[in-house]
PDB file of C-alpha atoms in Angstrom:
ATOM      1  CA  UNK V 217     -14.933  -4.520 -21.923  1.00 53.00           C
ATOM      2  CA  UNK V 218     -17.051  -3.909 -19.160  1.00 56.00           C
ATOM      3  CA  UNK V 219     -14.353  -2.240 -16.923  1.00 55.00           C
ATOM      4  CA  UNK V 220     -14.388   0.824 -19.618  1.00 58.00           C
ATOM      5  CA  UNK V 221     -18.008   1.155 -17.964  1.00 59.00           C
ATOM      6  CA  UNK V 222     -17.470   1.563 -14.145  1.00 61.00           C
ATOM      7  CA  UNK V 223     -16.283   4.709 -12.532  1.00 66.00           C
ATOM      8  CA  UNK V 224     -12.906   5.461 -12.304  1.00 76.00           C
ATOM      9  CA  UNK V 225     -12.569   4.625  -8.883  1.00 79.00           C
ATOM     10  CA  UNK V 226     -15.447   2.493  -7.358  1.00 81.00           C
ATOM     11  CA  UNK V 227     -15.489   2.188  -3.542  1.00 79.00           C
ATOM     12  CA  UNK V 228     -16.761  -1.583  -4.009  1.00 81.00           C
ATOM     13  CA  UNK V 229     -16.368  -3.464  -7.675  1.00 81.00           C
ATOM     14  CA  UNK V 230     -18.226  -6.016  -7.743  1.00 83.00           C
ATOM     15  CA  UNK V 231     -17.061  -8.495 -10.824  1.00 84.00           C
ATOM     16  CA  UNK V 232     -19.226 -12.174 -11.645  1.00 87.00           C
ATOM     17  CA  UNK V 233     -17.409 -14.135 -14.289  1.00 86.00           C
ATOM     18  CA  UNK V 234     -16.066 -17.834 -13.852  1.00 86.00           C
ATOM     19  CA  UNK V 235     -13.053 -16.963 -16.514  1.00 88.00           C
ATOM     20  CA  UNK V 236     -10.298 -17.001 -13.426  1.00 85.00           C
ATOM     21  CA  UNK V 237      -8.055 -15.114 -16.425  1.00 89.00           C
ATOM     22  CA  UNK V 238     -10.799 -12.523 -16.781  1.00 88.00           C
ATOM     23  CA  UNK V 239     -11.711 -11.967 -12.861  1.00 85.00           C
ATOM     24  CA  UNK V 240      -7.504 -11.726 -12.485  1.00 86.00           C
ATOM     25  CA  UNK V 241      -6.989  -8.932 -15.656  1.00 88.00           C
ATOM     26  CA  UNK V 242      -9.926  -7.377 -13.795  1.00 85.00           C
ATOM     27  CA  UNK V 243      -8.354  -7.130 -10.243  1.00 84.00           C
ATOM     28  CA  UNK V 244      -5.013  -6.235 -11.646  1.00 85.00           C
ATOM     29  CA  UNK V 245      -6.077  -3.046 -14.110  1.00 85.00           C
ATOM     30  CA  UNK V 246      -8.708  -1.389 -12.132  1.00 83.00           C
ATOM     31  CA  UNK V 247      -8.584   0.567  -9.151  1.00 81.00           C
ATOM     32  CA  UNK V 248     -10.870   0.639  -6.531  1.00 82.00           C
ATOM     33  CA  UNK V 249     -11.419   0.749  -2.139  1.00 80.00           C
ATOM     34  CA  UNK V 250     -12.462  -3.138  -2.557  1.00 82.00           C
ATOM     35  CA  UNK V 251     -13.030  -5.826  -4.869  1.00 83.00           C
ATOM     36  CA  UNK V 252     -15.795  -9.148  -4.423  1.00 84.00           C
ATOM     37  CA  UNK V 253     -15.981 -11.400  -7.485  1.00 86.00           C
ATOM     38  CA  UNK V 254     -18.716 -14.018  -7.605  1.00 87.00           C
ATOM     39  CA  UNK V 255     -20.449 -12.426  -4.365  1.00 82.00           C
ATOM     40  CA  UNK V 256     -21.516  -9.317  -2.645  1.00 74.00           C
ATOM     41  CA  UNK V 257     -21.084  -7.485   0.566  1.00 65.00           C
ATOM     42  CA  UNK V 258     -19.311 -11.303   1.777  1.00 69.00           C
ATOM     43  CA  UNK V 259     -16.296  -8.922   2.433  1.00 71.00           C
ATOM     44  CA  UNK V 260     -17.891  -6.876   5.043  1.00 68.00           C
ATOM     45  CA  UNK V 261     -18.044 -10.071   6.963  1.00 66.00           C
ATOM     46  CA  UNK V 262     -14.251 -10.858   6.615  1.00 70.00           C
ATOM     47  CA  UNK V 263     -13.172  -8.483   9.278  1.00 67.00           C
ATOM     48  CA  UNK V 264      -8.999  -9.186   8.281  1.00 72.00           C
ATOM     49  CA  UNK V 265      -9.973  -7.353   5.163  1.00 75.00           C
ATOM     50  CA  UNK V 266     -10.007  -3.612   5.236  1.00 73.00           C
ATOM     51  CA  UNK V 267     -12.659  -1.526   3.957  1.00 71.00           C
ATOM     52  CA  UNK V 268     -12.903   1.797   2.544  1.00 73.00           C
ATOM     53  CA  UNK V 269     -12.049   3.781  -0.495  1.00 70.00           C
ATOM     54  CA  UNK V 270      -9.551   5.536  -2.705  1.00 73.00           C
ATOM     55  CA  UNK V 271      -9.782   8.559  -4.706  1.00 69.00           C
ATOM     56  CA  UNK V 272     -12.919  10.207  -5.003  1.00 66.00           C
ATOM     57  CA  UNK V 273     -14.879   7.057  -3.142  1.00 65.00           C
ATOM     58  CA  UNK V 274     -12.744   8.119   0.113  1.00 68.00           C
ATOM     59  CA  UNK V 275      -9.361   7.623   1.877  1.00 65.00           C
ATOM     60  CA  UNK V 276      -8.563   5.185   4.845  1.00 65.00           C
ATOM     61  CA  UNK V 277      -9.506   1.554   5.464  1.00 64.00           C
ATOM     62  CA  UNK V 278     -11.736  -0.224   8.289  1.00 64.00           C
ATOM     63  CA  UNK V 279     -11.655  -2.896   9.846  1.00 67.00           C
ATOM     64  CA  UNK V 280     -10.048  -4.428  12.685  1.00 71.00           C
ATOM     65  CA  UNK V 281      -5.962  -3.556  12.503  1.00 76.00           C
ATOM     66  CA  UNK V 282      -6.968  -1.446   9.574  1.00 71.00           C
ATOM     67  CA  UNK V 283      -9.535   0.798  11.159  1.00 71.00           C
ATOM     68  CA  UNK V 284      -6.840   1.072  14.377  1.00 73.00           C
ATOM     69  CA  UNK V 285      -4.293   2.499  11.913  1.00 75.00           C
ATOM     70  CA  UNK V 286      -6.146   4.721   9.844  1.00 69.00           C
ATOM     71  CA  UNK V 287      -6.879   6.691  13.069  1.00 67.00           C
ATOM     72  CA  UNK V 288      -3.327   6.687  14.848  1.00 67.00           C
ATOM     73  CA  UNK V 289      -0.486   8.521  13.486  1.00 56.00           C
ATOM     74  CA  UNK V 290       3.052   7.520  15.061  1.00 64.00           C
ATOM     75  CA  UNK V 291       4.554  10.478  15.280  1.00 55.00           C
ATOM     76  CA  UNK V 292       8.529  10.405  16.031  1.00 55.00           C
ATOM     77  CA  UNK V 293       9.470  12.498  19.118  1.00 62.00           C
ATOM     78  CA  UNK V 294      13.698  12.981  19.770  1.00 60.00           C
ATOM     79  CA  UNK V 295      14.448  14.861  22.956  1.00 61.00           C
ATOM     80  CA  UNK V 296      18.078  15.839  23.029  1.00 61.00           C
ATOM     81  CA  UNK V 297      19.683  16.704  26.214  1.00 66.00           C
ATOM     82  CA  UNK V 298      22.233  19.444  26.129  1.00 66.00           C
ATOM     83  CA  UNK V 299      24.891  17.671  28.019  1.00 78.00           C
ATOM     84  CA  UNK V 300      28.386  19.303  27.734  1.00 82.00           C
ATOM     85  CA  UNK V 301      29.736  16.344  26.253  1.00 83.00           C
ATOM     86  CA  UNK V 302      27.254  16.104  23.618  1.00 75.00           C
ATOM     87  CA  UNK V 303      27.555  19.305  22.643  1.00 77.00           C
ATOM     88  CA  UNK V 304      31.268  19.598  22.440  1.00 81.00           C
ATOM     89  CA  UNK V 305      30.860  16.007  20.098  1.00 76.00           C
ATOM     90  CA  UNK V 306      28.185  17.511  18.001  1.00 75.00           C
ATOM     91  CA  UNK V 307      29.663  21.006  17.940  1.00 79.00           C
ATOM     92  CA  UNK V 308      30.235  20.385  14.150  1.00 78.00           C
ATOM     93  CA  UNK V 309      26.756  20.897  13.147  1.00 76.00           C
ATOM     94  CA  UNK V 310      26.928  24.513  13.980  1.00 78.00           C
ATOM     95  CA  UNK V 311      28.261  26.991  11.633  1.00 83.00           C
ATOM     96  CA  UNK V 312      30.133  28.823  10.710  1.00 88.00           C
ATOM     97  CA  UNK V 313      30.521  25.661   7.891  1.00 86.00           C
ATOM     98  CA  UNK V 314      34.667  24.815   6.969  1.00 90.00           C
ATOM     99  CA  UNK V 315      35.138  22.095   5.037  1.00 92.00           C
ATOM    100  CA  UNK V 316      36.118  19.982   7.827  1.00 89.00           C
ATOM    101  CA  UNK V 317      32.987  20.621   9.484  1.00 87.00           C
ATOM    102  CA  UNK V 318      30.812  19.613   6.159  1.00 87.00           C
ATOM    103  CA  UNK V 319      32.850  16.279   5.734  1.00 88.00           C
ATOM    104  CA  UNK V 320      31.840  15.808   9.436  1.00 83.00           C
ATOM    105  CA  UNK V 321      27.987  16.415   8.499  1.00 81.00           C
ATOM    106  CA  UNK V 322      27.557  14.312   5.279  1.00 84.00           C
ATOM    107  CA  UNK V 323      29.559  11.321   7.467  1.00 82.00           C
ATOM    108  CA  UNK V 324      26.961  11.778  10.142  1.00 75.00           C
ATOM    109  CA  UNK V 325      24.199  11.972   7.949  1.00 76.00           C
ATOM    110  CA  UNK V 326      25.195   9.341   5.575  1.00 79.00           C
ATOM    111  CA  UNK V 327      23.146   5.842   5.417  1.00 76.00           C
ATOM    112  CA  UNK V 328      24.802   3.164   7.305  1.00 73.00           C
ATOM    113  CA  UNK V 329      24.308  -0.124   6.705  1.00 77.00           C
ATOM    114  CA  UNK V 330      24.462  -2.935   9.354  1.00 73.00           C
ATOM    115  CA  UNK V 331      26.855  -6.082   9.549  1.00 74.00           C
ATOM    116  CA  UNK V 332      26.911  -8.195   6.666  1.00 77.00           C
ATOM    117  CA  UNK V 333      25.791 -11.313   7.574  1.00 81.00           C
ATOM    118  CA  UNK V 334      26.897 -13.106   3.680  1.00 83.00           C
ATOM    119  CA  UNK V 335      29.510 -15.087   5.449  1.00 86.00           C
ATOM    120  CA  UNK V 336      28.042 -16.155   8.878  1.00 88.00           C
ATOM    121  CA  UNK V 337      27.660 -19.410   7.510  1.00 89.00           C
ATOM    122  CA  UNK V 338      31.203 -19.943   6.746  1.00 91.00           C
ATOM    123  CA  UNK V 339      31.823 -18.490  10.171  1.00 92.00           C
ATOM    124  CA  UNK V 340      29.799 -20.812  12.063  1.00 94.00           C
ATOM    125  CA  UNK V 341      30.890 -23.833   9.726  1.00 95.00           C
ATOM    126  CA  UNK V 342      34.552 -22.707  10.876  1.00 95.00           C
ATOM    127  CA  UNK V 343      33.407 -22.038  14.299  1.00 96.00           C
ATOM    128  CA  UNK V 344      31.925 -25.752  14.610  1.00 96.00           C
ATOM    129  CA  UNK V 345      34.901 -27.355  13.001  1.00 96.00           C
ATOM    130  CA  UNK V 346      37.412 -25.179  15.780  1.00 96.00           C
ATOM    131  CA  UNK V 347      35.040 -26.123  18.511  1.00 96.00           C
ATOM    132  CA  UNK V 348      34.793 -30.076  17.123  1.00 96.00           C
ATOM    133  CA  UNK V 349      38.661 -30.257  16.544  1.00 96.00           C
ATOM    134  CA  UNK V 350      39.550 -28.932  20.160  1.00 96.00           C
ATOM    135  CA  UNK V 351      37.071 -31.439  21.610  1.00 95.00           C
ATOM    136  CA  UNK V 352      38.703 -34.096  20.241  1.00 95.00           C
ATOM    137  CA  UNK V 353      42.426 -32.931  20.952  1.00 94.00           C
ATOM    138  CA  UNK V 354      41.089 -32.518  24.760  1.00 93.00           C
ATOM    139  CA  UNK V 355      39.724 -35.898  24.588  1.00 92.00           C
ATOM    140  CA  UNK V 356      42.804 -37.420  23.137  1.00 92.00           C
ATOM    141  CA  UNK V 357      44.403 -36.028  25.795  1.00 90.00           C
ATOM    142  CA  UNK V 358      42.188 -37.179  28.372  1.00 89.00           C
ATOM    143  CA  UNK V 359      42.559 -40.662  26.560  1.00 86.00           C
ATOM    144  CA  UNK V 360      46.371 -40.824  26.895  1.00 84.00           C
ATOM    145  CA  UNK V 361      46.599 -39.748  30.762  1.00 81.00           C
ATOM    146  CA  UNK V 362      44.377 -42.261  31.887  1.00 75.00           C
ATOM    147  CA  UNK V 363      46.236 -45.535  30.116  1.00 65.00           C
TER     148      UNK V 363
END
């Protein structure tokens, strides 16, 4: 196959076939910065489409959004007050380490998950029906004070 022939990591491969099952093995077992079948350079003028390499054809991507993230880094910051309260709280991190103080730490540092939300619609279809079945008790009410 003609893939065996191109270097290992092209910046650019460039493929011309009109087998769609050949162009798609192609795309999906080779590795490379870009890829253009049936055409050249056309995805230089695509500017949604990053450019740029892998390996030893270069790292990063260009290109609009691309080109904007490939020279940012978003780097975390935390600044952490030492308010009395907070420290008494967090006191627990410091050792010396009992056993108490570990169970407090792997708590703390365990992943928490948020609400489930696997039964908001039965809480919303219960909510409706509670807000539907007092509307009509209040206007049966209504109905009976005015006859």
């Amino acid at each position: 196959m003609v893939v065996d022939l191109c270097r290992e990591k092209p910046l650019v491969l460039y493929a011309f076939t009109t087998d769609e099952q050949l162009a798609k093995r192609i795309a999906e077992n080779t590795s490379s910065g870009g890829m253009c079948i049936n055409d050249t350079v056309m995805q230089m003028g695509v500017d949604t489409l990053p450019f740029g390499g892998v390996g030893s054809s270069g790292m990063g991507a260009y290109h609009g959004k691309a080109s904007f993230d490939t020279f940012t880094h978003k780097k975390s910051c935390l600044i952490r007050n030492f308010a009395a309260i907070g420290e008494k709280l967090g006191s627990g991190r410091y050792p010396p380490y009992t056993d108490g103080k570990l169970s407090f730490i792997t708590t703390l540092m365990r992943k928490r998950n948020g609400p489930s939300l696997k039964y908001l619609p039965h809480l919303i279809a219960f909510a409706l029906g509670a807000g539907v079945a007092y509307g009509i008790a209040t206007w049966q009410k209504m109905s009976s004070e005015q006859i």
